[in-house]
CSV table of C-alpha atoms in Angstrom, one decimal:
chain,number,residue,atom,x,y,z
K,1,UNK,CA,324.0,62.9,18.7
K,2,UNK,CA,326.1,64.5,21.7
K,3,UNK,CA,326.4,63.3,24.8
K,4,UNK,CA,325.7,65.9,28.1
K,5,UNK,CA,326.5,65.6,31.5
K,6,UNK,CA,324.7,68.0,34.0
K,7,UNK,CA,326.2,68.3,38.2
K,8,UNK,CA,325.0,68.3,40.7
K,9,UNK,CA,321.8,65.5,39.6
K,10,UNK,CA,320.1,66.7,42.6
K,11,UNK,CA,320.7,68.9,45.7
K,12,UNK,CA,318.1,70.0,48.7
K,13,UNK,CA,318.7,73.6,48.8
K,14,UNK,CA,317.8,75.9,51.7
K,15,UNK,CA,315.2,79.0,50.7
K,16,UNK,CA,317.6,81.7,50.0
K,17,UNK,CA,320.6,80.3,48.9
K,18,UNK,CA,321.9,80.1,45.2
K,19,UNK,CA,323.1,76.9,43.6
K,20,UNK,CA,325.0,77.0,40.3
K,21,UNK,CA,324.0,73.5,37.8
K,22,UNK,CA,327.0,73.0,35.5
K,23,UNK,CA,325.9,71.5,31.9
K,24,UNK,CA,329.2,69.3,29.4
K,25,UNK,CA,328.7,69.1,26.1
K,26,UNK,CA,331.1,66.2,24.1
K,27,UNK,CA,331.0,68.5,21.0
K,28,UNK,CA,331.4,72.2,20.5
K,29,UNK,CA,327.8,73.3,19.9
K,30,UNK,CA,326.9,77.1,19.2
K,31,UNK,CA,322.8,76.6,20.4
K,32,UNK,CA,322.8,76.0,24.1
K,33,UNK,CA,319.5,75.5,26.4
K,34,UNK,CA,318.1,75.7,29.5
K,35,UNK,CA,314.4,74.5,30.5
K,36,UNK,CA,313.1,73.9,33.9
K,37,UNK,CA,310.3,70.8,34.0
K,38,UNK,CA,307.8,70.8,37.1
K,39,UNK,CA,306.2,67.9,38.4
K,40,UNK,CA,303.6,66.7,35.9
K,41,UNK,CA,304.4,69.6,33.6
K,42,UNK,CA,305.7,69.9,30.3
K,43,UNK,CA,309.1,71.7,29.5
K,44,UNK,CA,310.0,75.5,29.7
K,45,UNK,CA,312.2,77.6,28.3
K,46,UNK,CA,314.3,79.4,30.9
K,47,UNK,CA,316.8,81.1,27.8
K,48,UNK,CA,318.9,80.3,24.9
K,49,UNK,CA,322.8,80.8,25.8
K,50,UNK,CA,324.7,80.9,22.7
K,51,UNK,CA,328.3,81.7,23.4
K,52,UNK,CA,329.6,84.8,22.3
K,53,UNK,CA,326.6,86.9,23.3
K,54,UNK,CA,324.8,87.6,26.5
K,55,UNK,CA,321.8,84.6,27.2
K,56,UNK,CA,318.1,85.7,25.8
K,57,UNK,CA,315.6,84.8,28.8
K,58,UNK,CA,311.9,84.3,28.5
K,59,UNK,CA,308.7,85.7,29.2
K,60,UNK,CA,308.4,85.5,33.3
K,61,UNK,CA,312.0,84.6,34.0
K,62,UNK,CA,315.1,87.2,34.5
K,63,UNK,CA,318.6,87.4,33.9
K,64,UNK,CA,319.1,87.9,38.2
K,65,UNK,CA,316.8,85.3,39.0
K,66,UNK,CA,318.7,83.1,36.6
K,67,UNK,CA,321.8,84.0,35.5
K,68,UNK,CA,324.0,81.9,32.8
K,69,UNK,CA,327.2,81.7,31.8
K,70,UNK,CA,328.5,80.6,28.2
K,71,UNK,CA,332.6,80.5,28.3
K,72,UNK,CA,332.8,78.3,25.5
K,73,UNK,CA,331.2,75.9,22.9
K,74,UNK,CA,330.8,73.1,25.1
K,75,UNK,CA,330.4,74.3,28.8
K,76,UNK,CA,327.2,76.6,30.5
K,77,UNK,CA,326.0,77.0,34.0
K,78,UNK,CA,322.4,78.2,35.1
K,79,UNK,CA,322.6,79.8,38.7
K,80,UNK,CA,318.9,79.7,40.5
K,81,UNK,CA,319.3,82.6,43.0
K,82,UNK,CA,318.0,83.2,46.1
K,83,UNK,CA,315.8,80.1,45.6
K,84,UNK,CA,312.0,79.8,47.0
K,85,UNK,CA,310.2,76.6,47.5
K,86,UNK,CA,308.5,77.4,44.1
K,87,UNK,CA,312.2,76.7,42.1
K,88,UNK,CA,311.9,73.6,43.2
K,89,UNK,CA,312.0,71.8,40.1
K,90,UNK,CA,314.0,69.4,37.3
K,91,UNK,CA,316.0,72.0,35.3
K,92,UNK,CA,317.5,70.6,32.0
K,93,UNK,CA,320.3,71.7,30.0
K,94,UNK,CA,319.5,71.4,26.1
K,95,UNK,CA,321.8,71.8,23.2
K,96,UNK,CA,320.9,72.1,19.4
K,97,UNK,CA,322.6,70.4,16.6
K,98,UNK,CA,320.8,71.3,13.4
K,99,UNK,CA,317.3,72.4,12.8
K,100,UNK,CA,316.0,68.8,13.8
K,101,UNK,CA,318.1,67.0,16.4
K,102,UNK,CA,318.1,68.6,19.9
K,103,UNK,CA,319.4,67.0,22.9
K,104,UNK,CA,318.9,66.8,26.0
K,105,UNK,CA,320.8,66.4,29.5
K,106,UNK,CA,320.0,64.6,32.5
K,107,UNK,CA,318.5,66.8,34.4
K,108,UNK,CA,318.9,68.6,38.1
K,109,UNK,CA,316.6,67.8,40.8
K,110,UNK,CA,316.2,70.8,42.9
K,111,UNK,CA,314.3,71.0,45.7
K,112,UNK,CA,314.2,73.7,47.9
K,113,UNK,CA,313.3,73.7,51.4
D,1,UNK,CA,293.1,78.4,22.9
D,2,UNK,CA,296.6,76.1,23.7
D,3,UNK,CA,299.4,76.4,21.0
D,4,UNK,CA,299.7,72.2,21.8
D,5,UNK,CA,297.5,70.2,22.8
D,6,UNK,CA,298.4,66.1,24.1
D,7,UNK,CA,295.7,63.7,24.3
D,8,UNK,CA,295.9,63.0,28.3
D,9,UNK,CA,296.8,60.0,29.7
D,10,UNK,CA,298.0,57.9,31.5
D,11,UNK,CA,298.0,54.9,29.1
D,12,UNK,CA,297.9,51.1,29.7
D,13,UNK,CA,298.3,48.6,27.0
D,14,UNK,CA,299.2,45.2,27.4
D,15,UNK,CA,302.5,44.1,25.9
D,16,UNK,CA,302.2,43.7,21.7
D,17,UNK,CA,299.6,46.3,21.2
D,18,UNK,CA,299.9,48.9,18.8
D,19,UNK,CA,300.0,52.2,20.7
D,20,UNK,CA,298.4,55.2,19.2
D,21,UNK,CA,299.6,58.7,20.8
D,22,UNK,CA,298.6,62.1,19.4
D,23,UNK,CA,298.9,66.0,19.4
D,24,UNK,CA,296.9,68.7,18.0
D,25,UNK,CA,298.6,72.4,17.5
D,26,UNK,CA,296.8,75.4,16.5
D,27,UNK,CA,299.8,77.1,15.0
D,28,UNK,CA,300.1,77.0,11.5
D,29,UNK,CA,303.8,78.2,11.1
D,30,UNK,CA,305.0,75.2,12.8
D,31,UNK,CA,307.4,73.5,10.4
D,32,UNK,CA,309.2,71.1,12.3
D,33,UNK,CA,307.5,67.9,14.3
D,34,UNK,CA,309.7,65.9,16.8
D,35,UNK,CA,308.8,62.9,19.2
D,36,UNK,CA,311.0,62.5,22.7
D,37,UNK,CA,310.6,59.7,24.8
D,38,UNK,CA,311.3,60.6,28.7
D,39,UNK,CA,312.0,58.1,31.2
D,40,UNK,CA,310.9,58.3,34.4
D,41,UNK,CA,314.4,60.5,36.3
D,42,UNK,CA,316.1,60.8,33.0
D,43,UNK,CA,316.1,64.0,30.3
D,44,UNK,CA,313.9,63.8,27.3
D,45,UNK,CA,315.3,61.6,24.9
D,46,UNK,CA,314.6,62.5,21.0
D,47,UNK,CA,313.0,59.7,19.3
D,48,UNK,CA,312.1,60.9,16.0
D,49,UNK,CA,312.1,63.8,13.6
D,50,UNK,CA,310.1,65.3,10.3
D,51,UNK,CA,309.3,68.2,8.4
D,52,UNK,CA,307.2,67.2,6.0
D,53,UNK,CA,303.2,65.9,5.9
D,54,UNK,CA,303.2,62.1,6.1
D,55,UNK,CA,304.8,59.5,7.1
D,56,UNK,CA,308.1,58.3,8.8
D,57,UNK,CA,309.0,55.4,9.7
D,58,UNK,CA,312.0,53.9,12.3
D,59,UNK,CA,311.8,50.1,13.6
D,60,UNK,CA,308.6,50.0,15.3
D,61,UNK,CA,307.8,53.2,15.2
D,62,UNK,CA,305.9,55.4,13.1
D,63,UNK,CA,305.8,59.3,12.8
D,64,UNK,CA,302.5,60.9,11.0
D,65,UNK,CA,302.3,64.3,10.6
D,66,UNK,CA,299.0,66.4,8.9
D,67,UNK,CA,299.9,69.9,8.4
D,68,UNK,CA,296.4,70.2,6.7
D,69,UNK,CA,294.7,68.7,10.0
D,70,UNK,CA,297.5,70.6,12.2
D,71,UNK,CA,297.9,66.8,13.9
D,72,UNK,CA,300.8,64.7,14.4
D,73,UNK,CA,300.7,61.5,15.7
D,74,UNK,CA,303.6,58.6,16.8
D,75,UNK,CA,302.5,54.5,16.2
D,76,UNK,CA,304.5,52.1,18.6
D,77,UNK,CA,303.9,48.5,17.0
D,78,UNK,CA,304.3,45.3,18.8
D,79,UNK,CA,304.7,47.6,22.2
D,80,UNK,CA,307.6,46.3,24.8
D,81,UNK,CA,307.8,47.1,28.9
D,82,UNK,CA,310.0,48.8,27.7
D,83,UNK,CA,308.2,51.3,26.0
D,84,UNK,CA,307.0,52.6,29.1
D,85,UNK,CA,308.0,55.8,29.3
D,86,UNK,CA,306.2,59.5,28.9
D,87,UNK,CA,306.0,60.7,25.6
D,88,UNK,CA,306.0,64.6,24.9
D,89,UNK,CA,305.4,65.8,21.0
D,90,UNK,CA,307.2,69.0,20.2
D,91,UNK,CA,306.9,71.5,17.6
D,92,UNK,CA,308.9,74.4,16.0
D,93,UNK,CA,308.0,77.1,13.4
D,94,UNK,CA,311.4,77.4,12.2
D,95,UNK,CA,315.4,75.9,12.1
D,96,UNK,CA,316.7,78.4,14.9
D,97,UNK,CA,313.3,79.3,16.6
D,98,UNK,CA,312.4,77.3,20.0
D,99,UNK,CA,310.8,74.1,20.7
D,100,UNK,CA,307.1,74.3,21.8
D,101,UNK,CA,306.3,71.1,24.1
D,102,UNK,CA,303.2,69.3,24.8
D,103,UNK,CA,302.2,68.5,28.5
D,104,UNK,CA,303.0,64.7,27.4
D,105,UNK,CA,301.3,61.4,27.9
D,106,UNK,CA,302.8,58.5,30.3
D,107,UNK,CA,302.8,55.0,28.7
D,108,UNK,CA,302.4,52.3,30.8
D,109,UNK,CA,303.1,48.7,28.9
D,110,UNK,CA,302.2,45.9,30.7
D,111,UNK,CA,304.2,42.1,30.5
């Protein structure tokens, strides 16, 4: 398994500020993650952020809404810029270790005000 | 028509009951089935793992997939409070593509 470690675990953000979530990983890992989970809504993928190549985002969210950094194998950070009430949100940092085990952090309460 | 689809809850069993919880998909190339248990302010934690049609078994839990059917199912015998938790079912078509969640169910396991 590996063990992640996301900061902050929550912040109350103004509307129009940035905040930057920082994801640890205990193990060099190449498949890196980052979903954002509404209230009473399943998980979405934000983008993939393997290190050693710029992130890949998804359908509906951009790389200057929501830009990543990979440095290295086990570190990533997600910024949400010039947040709305609308980011408010759990976002979750994800890493792969084979085609079957994926793990998951603890999560980053956002709210936005 | 939704790639996932999660029976809706929210489920309440009393303690020892055997807990049924199940997902339909409509995508055939999904290959790969997982389980994760979420606790209420924590990440999704992954319970259980298969690729093939069947069973799997793990304590007192039970995976069941039917590609044929395009249903998987997880079994929760002799259910604890501590079971309580939400249960999401996730799917992937292949090794390196991206997990596909359903909306998940909250358990509720009463003492």
């Amino acid at each position: 398994s590996a063990v992640i470690s996301q900061k902050p675990s929550r912040d109350i953000c103004q509307r129009g500020t940035s905040l930057t979530i920082q994801c640890q990983v205990d193990s060099q890992v190449t498949m890196m993650f980052w979903y954002r989970q509404q209230p009473g809504q399943s998980l979405t993928l934000i983008a993939t952020a393997n290190q050693g190549s710029e992130a890949t985002y998804e359908s509906g969210f951009v790389i200057d809404k929501f830009p990543i950094s990979r440095p290295n194998l086990t570190f990533s950070t997600l910024t949400v810029s010039n947040m709305s009430p609308e980011d408010s949100s759990i976002y979750l940092c994800s890493v792969r270790l084979n085609a079957y085990e994926q793990y998951f952090g603890p999560g980053t309460r956002l709210t936005v005000t | 028509q939704k790639e996932v689809e999660q029976d809706p809850g929210p489920l309440s069993v009393p303690e020892g009951a055997i807990v049924s919880l199940n997902c339909t998909y409509s995508n055939s190339a999904f290959q790969y089935f997982m389980w994760y248990r979420q606790y209420s302010r924590k990440g999704p934690e992954l319970l259980m793992y298969t690729y093939s049609s069947g069973n799997k078994e793990d304590g007192r839990f039970t995976a069941q997939v039917d590609k044929s059917s395009k249903y998987i199912s997880l079994f929760i015998r002799d259910s604890q409070p501590s079971d309580s938790a939400t249960y999401l079912c996730a799917y992937k078509t292949g090794a390196n593509s991206k997990l596909t969640f359903g909306k998940g169910i909250t358990l509720s396991v009463r003492p």
